[in-house]
Coordinates of C-alpha atoms in Angstrom, one line a residue:
X803 CA 3.0 -18.7 22.5
X804 CA -0.3 -17.5 23.2
X805 CA -1.5 -14.9 20.7
X806 CA 0.7 -16.4 17.9
X807 CA -1.3 -17.6 15.0
X808 CA -1.0 -20.1 12.1
X809 CA -3.4 -20.3 9.1
X810 CA -3.4 -24.1 9.7
X811 CA -5.6 -23.7 12.8
X812 CA -9.4 -24.5 13.0
X813 CA -10.6 -21.3 14.5
X814 CA -14.1 -20.4 13.5
X815 CA -14.5 -17.2 11.6
X816 CA -16.9 -14.3 12.7
X817 CA -16.2 -12.1 9.8
X818 CA -18.6 -10.5 7.5
X819 CA -17.4 -10.5 3.8
X820 CA -18.5 -8.6 0.8
X821 CA -21.1 -10.7 -1.2
X822 CA -20.3 -12.1 -4.8
X823 CA -16.5 -11.9 -4.6
X824 CA -15.6 -15.4 -6.1
X825 CA -13.7 -13.8 -9.1
X826 CA -11.9 -11.3 -6.9
X827 CA -11.0 -13.8 -4.3
X828 CA -9.5 -16.1 -6.9
X829 CA -7.4 -13.3 -8.1
X830 CA -6.1 -12.3 -4.6
X831 CA -5.4 -16.0 -3.9
X832 CA -3.1 -16.0 -6.8
X833 CA -1.1 -13.2 -5.5
X834 CA 2.7 -13.6 -5.0
X835 CA 4.8 -11.8 -2.8
X836 CA 6.6 -10.1 -5.5
X837 CA 3.4 -8.4 -6.2
X838 CA 3.2 -6.8 -2.9
X839 CA 6.4 -4.6 -3.0
X840 CA 5.8 -3.1 0.4
X841 CA 6.8 -6.7 1.8
X842 CA 10.3 -5.4 1.3
X843 CA 9.9 -3.6 4.8
X844 CA 9.5 -7.2 6.2
X845 CA 11.7 -9.4 4.5
X846 CA 14.7 -7.0 3.3
X847 CA 14.4 -3.9 5.6
X848 CA 16.7 -1.0 5.7
X849 CA 18.8 -0.5 8.7
X850 CA 16.6 1.2 11.7
X851 CA 15.6 4.6 11.2
X852 CA 16.3 4.9 7.5
X853 CA 14.1 4.7 4.4
X854 CA 13.9 4.9 0.6
X855 CA 14.6 2.7 -2.4
X856 CA 18.4 2.8 -1.6
X857 CA 17.9 3.2 2.2
X858 CA 19.3 6.7 2.0
X859 CA 16.7 8.8 3.8
X860 CA 17.0 9.3 7.5
X861 CA 13.4 8.7 8.1
X862 CA 12.8 10.6 11.3
X863 CA 14.5 13.9 10.6
X864 CA 12.7 15.5 7.7
X865 CA 9.2 17.0 7.4
X866 CA 9.0 15.6 4.0
X867 CA 9.7 12.3 2.2
X868 CA 9.9 12.5 -1.6
X869 CA 11.5 9.3 -3.1
X870 CA 13.2 9.1 -6.5
X871 CA 10.3 10.1 -9.0
X872 CA 11.3 7.9 -11.8
X873 CA 11.6 4.7 -9.8
X874 CA 8.6 5.4 -7.6
X875 CA 6.5 6.1 -10.7
X876 CA 7.8 2.9 -12.5
X877 CA 6.8 0.9 -9.5
X878 CA 3.4 2.6 -9.0
X879 CA 2.5 2.2 -12.5
X880 CA 3.6 -1.6 -12.4
X881 CA 1.4 -2.1 -9.4
X882 CA -1.6 -0.1 -10.7
X883 CA -1.5 -2.0 -14.1
X884 CA -2.3 -5.3 -12.6
X885 CA -6.0 -6.6 -12.7
X886 CA -5.6 -7.5 -8.9
X887 CA -4.3 -4.9 -6.3
X888 CA -2.2 -7.6 -4.5
X889 CA -0.6 -5.0 -2.2
X890 CA -4.0 -3.8 -0.9
X891 CA -4.7 -7.5 -0.5
X892 CA -2.0 -7.8 1.9
X893 CA -3.2 -5.1 4.2
X894 CA -6.7 -6.5 4.1
X895 CA -5.4 -10.0 4.9
X896 CA -3.7 -8.5 8.0
X897 CA -7.0 -6.8 8.9
X898 CA -8.7 -10.0 8.8
X899 CA -6.0 -11.7 11.1
X900 CA -6.2 -8.9 13.5
X901 CA -10.1 -9.0 13.6
X902 CA -10.1 -12.8 13.9
X903 CA -7.5 -13.1 16.7
X904 CA -8.7 -10.2 18.9
X905 CA -12.1 -11.7 18.9
X906 CA -11.3 -15.2 19.7
X907 CA -7.9 -15.1 21.8
X908 CA -6.8 -11.4 22.7
X909 CA -9.9 -10.0 24.3
X910 CA -9.0 -10.8 27.8
X911 CA -5.9 -8.5 27.3
X912 CA -8.1 -5.5 26.7
X913 CA -9.7 -4.4 30.0
X914 CA -10.8 -1.0 28.7
X915 CA -12.1 1.1 26.0
X916 CA -11.2 4.7 25.0
X917 CA -13.7 7.1 26.6
X918 CA -15.2 9.7 23.7
X919 CA -15.5 12.1 26.3
X920 CA -14.3 15.8 26.5
X921 CA -11.7 17.5 26.4
X922 CA -10.5 15.6 23.1
X923 CA -11.2 16.9 19.8
X924 CA -12.6 14.7 17.1
X925 CA -9.4 14.1 15.3
X926 CA -7.6 13.6 18.5
X927 CA -9.9 11.0 19.6
X928 CA -9.8 9.0 16.7
X929 CA -6.0 9.1 16.5
X930 CA -5.7 8.2 20.1
X931 CA -8.1 5.2 19.8
X932 CA -5.8 3.9 17.0
X933 CA -2.4 4.7 18.5
X934 CA -3.3 3.2 21.9
X935 CA -4.5 -0.1 20.4
X936 CA -1.4 0.0 18.0
X937 CA 0.7 0.4 21.2
X938 CA -0.7 -2.6 22.9
X939 CA -0.7 -4.8 19.8
X940 CA 3.2 -4.2 19.1
X941 CA 4.1 -4.1 23.0
X942 CA 5.3 -7.7 23.2
X943 CA 4.4 -10.5 25.5
X944 CA 6.3 -8.9 28.5
X945 CA 4.0 -5.9 28.3
X946 CA 0.5 -8.0 28.6
X947 CA -1.8 -8.3 30.1
X948 CA -2.6 -4.5 30.4
X949 CA -3.4 -2.4 33.2
X950 CA -6.5 -3.5 35.0
X951 CA -7.1 -0.6 37.2
X952 CA -8.2 2.9 36.2
X953 CA -5.9 5.7 36.3
X954 CA -6.8 8.5 39.0
X955 CA -9.6 10.5 37.8
X956 CA -10.4 8.2 34.9
X957 CA -13.8 6.3 34.4
X958 CA -13.6 2.8 33.2
X959 CA -16.6 0.4 33.1
X960 CA -16.0 -3.5 33.6
X961 CA -16.9 -5.0 30.2
X962 CA -17.9 -8.7 30.0
X963 CA -18.1 -8.9 26.1
X964 CA -15.1 -10.6 24.5
X965 CA -13.8 -8.7 21.6
X966 CA -15.4 -5.5 22.1
X967 CA -12.4 -4.4 24.4
X968 CA -10.8 -2.8 21.3
X969 CA -13.5 -0.2 20.9
X970 CA -14.5 3.4 22.0
X971 CA -16.8 3.8 24.9
X972 CA -19.5 6.1 23.9
X973 CA -22.7 6.6 25.9
X974 CA -23.9 9.1 23.2
X975 CA -25.9 12.1 24.3
X976 CA -29.5 10.8 24.1
X977 CA -32.5 11.3 26.2
X978 CA -33.0 10.4 29.9
X979 CA -34.9 7.3 28.8
X980 CA -31.9 6.3 26.5
X981 CA -29.2 7.0 29.2
X982 CA -29.5 6.7 32.9
X983 CA -29.4 9.9 34.9
X984 CA -25.8 9.5 36.2
X985 CA -24.3 8.9 32.9
X986 CA -26.3 11.8 31.5
X987 CA -24.9 14.1 34.2
X988 CA -21.3 13.1 34.2
X989 CA -20.6 12.4 30.4
X990 CA -22.7 15.2 29.1
X991 CA -22.5 13.9 25.7
X992 CA -19.2 14.4 23.6
X993 CA -18.0 16.2 20.5
X994 CA -19.5 13.4 18.3
X995 CA -22.9 12.8 20.2
X996 CA -23.8 16.5 20.6
X997 CA -23.5 17.3 17.0
X998 CA -25.0 14.2 15.7
X999 CA -28.0 14.5 17.8
X1000 CA -29.0 17.7 15.7
X1001 CA -29.5 15.5 12.5
X1002 CA -31.4 12.4 11.6
X1003 CA -29.0 10.1 10.2
X1004 CA -27.9 8.6 13.7
X1005 CA -31.5 8.3 15.1
X1006 CA -31.7 5.1 17.0
X1007 CA -27.9 4.7 17.2
X1008 CA -27.2 5.1 21.1
X1009 CA -23.3 5.2 20.5
X1010 CA -22.9 8.2 18.4
X1011 CA -19.3 7.0 17.4
X1012 CA -20.7 3.9 15.8
X1013 CA -23.0 5.9 13.5
X1014 CA -19.7 6.9 11.8
X1015 CA -17.6 3.7 12.4
X1016 CA -18.4 0.3 12.6
X1017 CA -17.8 -1.8 15.8
X1018 CA -14.8 -3.7 15.9
X1019 CA -14.6 -6.7 15.5
X1020 CA -18.0 -7.1 13.7
X1021 CA -17.1 -4.6 11.0
X1022 CA -17.5 -5.5 7.1
X1023 CA -14.1 -6.5 5.8
X1024 CA -12.8 -6.4 2.3
X1025 CA -12.0 -9.5 0.4
X1026 CA -8.5 -10.7 1.2
X1027 CA -6.2 -13.4 0.2
X1028 CA -7.3 -16.7 1.8
X1029 CA -5.5 -18.9 4.4
X1030 CA -2.4 -20.7 3.2
X1031 CA -1.7 -18.4 0.2
X1032 CA 1.5 -16.5 -0.1
X1033 CA 0.0 -13.1 1.0
X1034 CA -2.1 -14.7 3.7
X1035 CA 1.1 -16.3 5.2
X1036 CA 2.8 -12.9 5.0
X1037 CA 0.0 -11.4 6.9
X1038 CA 0.3 -13.9 9.7
X1039 CA 4.1 -13.3 9.8
X1040 CA 3.3 -9.5 10.2
X1041 CA 0.7 -10.2 13.1
X1042 CA 3.1 -12.6 14.8
X1043 CA 6.0 -10.0 14.5
X1044 CA 3.7 -7.5 16.1
X1045 CA 2.6 -9.7 18.9
X1046 CA 6.2 -10.5 19.5
X1047 CA 7.1 -7.0 20.1
X1048 CA 10.2 -7.1 17.7
X1049 CA 11.4 -5.0 14.8
X1050 CA 10.4 -1.8 16.7
X1051 CA 13.0 0.3 14.8
X1052 CA 11.7 -0.9 11.3
X1053 CA 9.1 0.9 9.0
X1054 CA 7.2 -2.6 8.9
X1055 CA 5.7 -0.9 11.9
X1056 CA 3.6 1.5 9.7
X1057 CA 2.0 -1.4 8.0
X1058 CA 0.7 -2.5 11.2
X1059 CA -0.3 0.9 12.4
X1060 CA -2.1 1.6 8.9
X1061 CA -4.3 -1.7 9.2
X1062 CA -5.0 -0.8 12.9
X1063 CA -6.2 2.5 11.6
X1064 CA -8.3 0.9 9.0
X1065 CA -10.0 -1.6 11.2
X1066 CA -11.2 1.0 13.7
X1067 CA -12.4 3.6 11.1
X1068 CA -14.2 1.2 8.8
X1069 CA -17.1 3.6 7.8
X1070 CA -20.9 2.9 8.2
X1071 CA -23.4 3.1 5.4
X1072 CA -24.5 6.6 6.9
X1073 CA -21.0 7.8 6.0
X1074 CA -21.1 6.3 2.6
X1075 CA -24.6 8.1 2.2
X1076 CA -23.0 11.4 3.3
X1077 CA -20.1 11.1 0.8
X1078 CA -22.7 10.3 -2.0
X1079 CA -24.7 13.4 -1.2
X1080 CA -21.9 15.9 -0.7
X1081 CA -19.0 15.0 -3.0
X1082 CA -18.3 17.5 -5.7
X1083 CA -15.4 17.9 -8.2
X1084 CA -14.1 20.6 -10.3
X1085 CA -12.3 19.1 -13.5
X1086 CA -10.0 21.4 -15.4
X1087 CA -8.0 18.7 -17.3
X1088 CA -7.9 15.0 -17.9
X1089 CA -7.1 12.9 -14.9
X1090 CA -8.5 10.5 -12.4
X1091 CA -12.2 11.1 -11.7
X1092 CA -12.2 13.5 -14.8
X1093 CA -11.8 11.5 -17.9
X1094 CA -9.2 11.8 -20.4
X1095 CA -6.5 9.8 -22.2
X1096 CA -5.4 6.5 -20.7
X1097 CA -2.1 8.3 -19.8
X1098 CA -4.0 11.0 -18.0
X1099 CA -6.1 8.7 -16.0
X1100 CA -2.9 6.6 -15.2
X1101 CA -1.6 9.3 -12.7
X1102 CA -1.4 9.3 -9.1
X1103 CA -3.8 11.1 -6.8
X1104 CA -2.7 13.5 -4.0
X1105 CA -4.6 14.5 -0.9
X1106 CA -4.3 17.8 1.0
X1107 CA -5.4 18.6 4.4
X1108 CA -5.7 22.5 4.8
X1109 CA -6.2 23.2 8.5
X1110 CA -7.9 26.5 9.0
X1111 CA -10.0 26.3 12.1
X1112 CA -9.9 26.7 15.9
X1113 CA -6.0 25.9 16.0
X1114 CA -5.3 29.1 14.2
X1115 CA -3.9 31.8 16.3
X1116 CA -1.6 33.3 13.7
X1117 CA -1.3 32.8 9.9
X1118 CA 1.9 32.3 8.0
X1119 CA 2.6 32.6 4.2
X1120 CA 5.6 30.3 4.5
X1121 CA 6.0 26.7 5.4
X1122 CA 7.6 25.7 8.8
X1123 CA 10.3 25.7 9.9
X1124 CA 10.4 23.0 12.7
X1125 CA 6.8 23.2 13.9
X1126 CA 3.8 25.6 14.4
X1127 CA 4.3 25.8 18.2
X1128 CA 8.0 26.9 18.5
X1129 CA 9.7 30.0 17.3
X1130 CA 13.2 31.5 17.2
X1131 CA 13.8 33.9 20.1
X1132 CA 16.4 36.5 19.0
X1133 CA 17.3 37.4 22.7
X1134 CA 18.0 33.8 23.6
X1135 CA 19.3 32.7 20.3
X1136 CA 17.2 29.4 20.2
X1137 CA 13.9 28.1 19.5
X1138 CA 11.3 28.5 22.3
X1139 CA 7.9 27.3 22.9
X1140 CA 5.2 29.8 22.0
X1141 CA 1.6 30.3 23.3
X1142 CA 0.2 30.5 19.8
X1143 CA 0.0 28.2 16.8
X1144 CA 0.3 29.0 13.1
X1145 CA -1.9 28.0 10.3
X1146 CA -0.8 28.3 6.7
X1147 CA -2.2 30.2 3.8
X1148 CA -3.6 28.3 0.9
X1149 CA -0.7 29.4 -1.2
X1150 CA 1.6 27.4 1.0
X1151 CA -0.4 24.2 0.4
X1152 CA -0.7 24.8 -3.3
X1153 CA 3.1 25.5 -3.7
X1154 CA 3.7 21.9 -2.1
X1155 CA 1.1 20.5 -4.5
X1156 CA 2.8 21.9 -7.3
X1157 CA 6.0 20.2 -6.3
X1158 CA 4.2 16.8 -6.3
X1159 CA 2.7 17.7 -9.6
X1160 CA 6.4 18.3 -11.0
X1161 CA 7.9 15.3 -9.5
X1162 CA 5.2 12.8 -9.8
X1163 CA 2.9 14.1 -12.5
X1164 CA -0.1 14.6 -10.2
X1165 CA -3.3 15.9 -11.9
X1166 CA -6.2 15.1 -9.4
X1167 CA -6.2 16.3 -5.5
X1168 CA -8.7 15.3 -2.9
X1169 CA -9.1 18.2 -0.6
X1170 CA -10.1 18.4 2.9
X1171 CA -10.4 21.7 4.8
X1172 CA -12.2 23.3 7.6
X1173 CA -11.9 26.7 6.1
X1174 CA -14.9 28.7 7.5
X1175 CA -14.8 31.6 5.0
X1176 CA -15.4 29.3 2.0
X1177 CA -12.5 30.9 0.1
X1178 CA -10.8 28.0 -0.6
X1179 CA -13.8 26.0 -2.1
X1180 CA -14.7 28.9 -4.3
X1181 CA -11.4 29.5 -5.5
X1182 CA -11.1 26.0 -7.0
X1183 CA -12.8 27.1 -10.1
X1184 CA -9.7 29.2 -11.0
X1185 CA -7.3 26.6 -9.8
X1186 CA -6.7 25.2 -13.2
X1187 CA -3.5 23.3 -12.7
X1188 CA -5.4 20.4 -10.9
X1189 CA -8.8 18.7 -10.8
X1190 CA -10.5 18.8 -7.3
X1191 CA -12.5 16.4 -5.2
X1192 CA -14.0 17.8 -2.2
X1193 CA -17.2 17.7 0.1
X1194 CA -19.7 20.5 -0.1
X1195 CA -21.1 21.3 3.5
X1196 CA -21.7 24.2 5.7
X1197 CA -18.3 25.3 7.2
X1198 CA -19.2 28.6 8.9
X1199 CA -19.4 26.6 12.1
X1200 CA -15.6 26.1 12.0
X1201 CA -14.9 29.8 12.5
X1202 CA -12.6 30.3 15.7
X1203 CA -14.6 31.1 18.8
X1204 CA -13.6 28.4 21.3
X1205 CA -11.8 25.1 21.1
X1206 CA -13.9 22.5 19.2
X1207 CA -14.0 20.1 22.1
X1208 CA -16.0 22.6 24.2
X1209 CA -18.2 23.8 21.5
X1210 CA -22.1 23.0 21.8
X1211 CA -23.2 24.7 18.7
X1212 CA -22.0 22.1 15.9
X1213 CA -24.3 20.3 13.8
X1214 CA -23.8 16.7 12.2
X1215 CA -21.6 18.0 9.4
X1216 CA -18.8 18.4 11.9
X1217 CA -18.4 14.7 12.8
X1218 CA -19.7 13.2 9.3
X1219 CA -17.2 15.5 7.4
X1220 CA -14.4 14.3 9.5
X1221 CA -15.2 10.5 8.9
X1222 CA -16.0 11.1 5.2
X1223 CA -12.7 13.0 4.6
X1224 CA -10.7 10.4 6.3
X1225 CA -12.2 7.8 4.0
X1226 CA -11.8 10.0 0.7
X1227 CA -8.4 11.0 1.5
X1228 CA -7.5 7.3 2.2
X1229 CA -7.6 6.8 -1.7
X1230 CA -5.0 9.0 -2.5
X1231 CA -1.1 8.1 -2.7
X1232 CA 0.8 11.3 -1.9
X1233 CA 0.0 13.7 0.8
X1234 CA 0.2 17.4 1.8
X1235 CA -0.9 18.2 5.3
X1236 CA 0.0 19.4 8.7
X1237 CA 1.8 16.6 10.7
X1238 CA 1.3 18.7 13.8
X1239 CA -2.6 17.8 13.4
X1240 CA -4.1 14.5 14.8
X1241 CA -6.4 14.7 11.7
X1242 CA -3.6 14.8 9.3
X1243 CA -1.7 11.9 11.0
X1244 CA -4.8 9.9 10.8
X1245 CA -5.2 10.7 7.0
X1246 CA -1.6 9.7 6.4
X1247 CA -1.8 6.5 8.5
X1248 CA -4.7 5.3 6.4
X1249 CA -3.2 6.2 3.2
X1250 CA -0.4 3.9 3.8
X1251 CA -2.7 0.9 3.0
X1252 CA -3.2 2.5 -0.5
X1253 CA 0.4 2.7 -1.4
X1254 CA 1.5 0.6 -4.3
X1255 CA 5.2 0.8 -4.0
X1256 CA 7.9 -0.5 -1.7
X1257 CA 8.1 2.8 0.3
X1258 CA 5.8 4.8 2.4
X1259 CA 3.7 7.4 0.7
X1260 CA 5.4 10.6 -0.3
X1261 CA 4.3 13.4 1.8
X1262 CA 5.1 17.1 2.6
X1263 CA 4.2 18.7 6.0
X1264 CA 3.8 22.4 5.8
X1265 CA 4.0 23.0 9.5
X1266 CA 7.5 21.8 10.0
X1267 CA 6.4 18.5 12.0
X1268 CA 7.8 15.4 10.7
X1269 CA 6.6 11.8 11.6
X1270 CA 8.8 11.6 14.6
X1271 CA 8.0 14.7 16.8
X1272 CA 5.5 15.0 19.5
X1273 CA 2.8 17.5 19.7
X1274 CA 4.5 19.9 22.3
X1275 CA 8.2 19.1 21.2
X1276 CA 10.7 21.0 19.2
X1277 CA 11.2 19.5 15.8
X1278 CA 14.7 20.7 15.1
X1279 CA 16.9 18.2 13.7
X1280 CA 19.4 18.2 16.6
X1281 CA 16.5 17.8 19.0
X1282 CA 15.0 14.8 17.0
X1283 CA 18.5 13.2 17.0
X1284 CA 19.0 13.5 20.6
X1285 CA 15.7 11.7 21.4
X1286 CA 16.9 8.6 19.3
X1287 CA 13.5 7.1 19.3
X1288 CA 12.6 3.9 17.6
X1289 CA 9.9 4.0 14.8
X1290 CA 7.3 2.5 17.0
X1291 CA 7.9 5.2 19.6
X1292 CA 7.6 7.8 16.8
X1293 CA 4.1 6.4 15.9
X1294 CA 2.6 6.4 19.3
X1295 CA 4.4 9.4 21.0
X1296 CA 2.1 11.9 19.2
X1297 CA -0.8 10.0 20.5
X1298 CA 0.3 10.7 24.0
X1299 CA -0.6 14.6 23.9
X1300 CA -3.4 16.0 25.9
X1301 CA -4.4 12.9 27.9
X1302 CA -3.5 10.2 25.7
X1303 CA -1.1 8.8 28.0
X1304 CA -3.9 7.4 30.1
X1305 CA -4.3 4.7 27.5
X1306 CA -0.8 3.7 26.9
X1307 CA 1.1 2.9 30.1
X1308 CA 0.3 0.3 32.7
X1309 CA 1.8 -1.6 35.7
X1310 CA 1.9 -5.0 33.8

């Protein structure tokens, strides 16, 4: 069937690999499936909707996932102790298959690119690009080819280049010489191009988006197990499973979603330069990135996304419940949608990090925050329980004045910090964040590819959103049960919020 692949074919390769990878390649080629425990989700899946080492967790109901610490740590240490990260090799092999196939075969089924235009925030645009393409990759043959007509009010340019259909449409915000008058007056830049035009890093890059992330499918790929090896064959099996549209109730879908996230957010050299210039650390004890004994270094890294920005209408000192856009109405005796959103004090996040430390011996934390006061960053000198990695850059522009997507006073630190923090936090293996945020969901989705166990990364959501609740939905357990969504639907449903539906549904 068209779109299905076998490594035994003779398709040419248009992939740029890292140089000097002979030794690494040999190690990856020798990987066995037993050395990639996440393949359990493919070969020995739990029944639909449940997860955990014993298949004892109803995956869609909770705002946290904390698998048995002893077993998780034993498996994490076993994978980490190997000279070659075979599990990461599986994710990289699937990324290579997706990149190859969607250059050579599937481009004709991708008639549009997502427009990087207001009123979408930066995190929302990135998340919707990923979830829309994930949606179509896993739709199955009956849902392809995709819609070829623009939705009412949308703007779609016909694109003749094969392969570039899976990309973002970004005219940038350059001068009249760089952009014709019609584009300049109708697009008016976007939340990437406007701030990037204030700096010099993106001079000469017409599409601002691609100053941050490399163009698919020409991005630089990590070394991956070769064709015909056990892990290479497993990657092909995962790709074919996605193209068939099967197993939509299985958590194997999150492997695919993570790979889609990573191929579309492969950062550019400019972002690597930004990280090198702005990365800081506070070391209070032995642990990853801070030295110490072998036992201290061999501990998992947590990531935390502290959301304090234009989304904060009210502040809360306790986590949840359910989600930040619903509150209990005493008169009606039930949860009701509110006109405001909560953000959570730093103490709420720190408490959840302490939970991860108690359960999984976390010593080092990667922090991302848009706290405009600088209080959180300054306070890290006194947060002695953890080591901290973070980016130092001006955050005062994040003070709440208007929604970020309508702001014209942002500088290049706004988009560069987002791309850099997505990249930094993807190194971690445990997460504390706000699953009611497109940015937090992207961070978690990228982290899946760094997991070293047979289960998804442990996480705690402070705002009451779990992984199966839409942006404007109540996340109470009875409401989630009543929806009875498959896991694939859980992954893309949040991407429908605020205009994302224009990229999902079609007449095909």
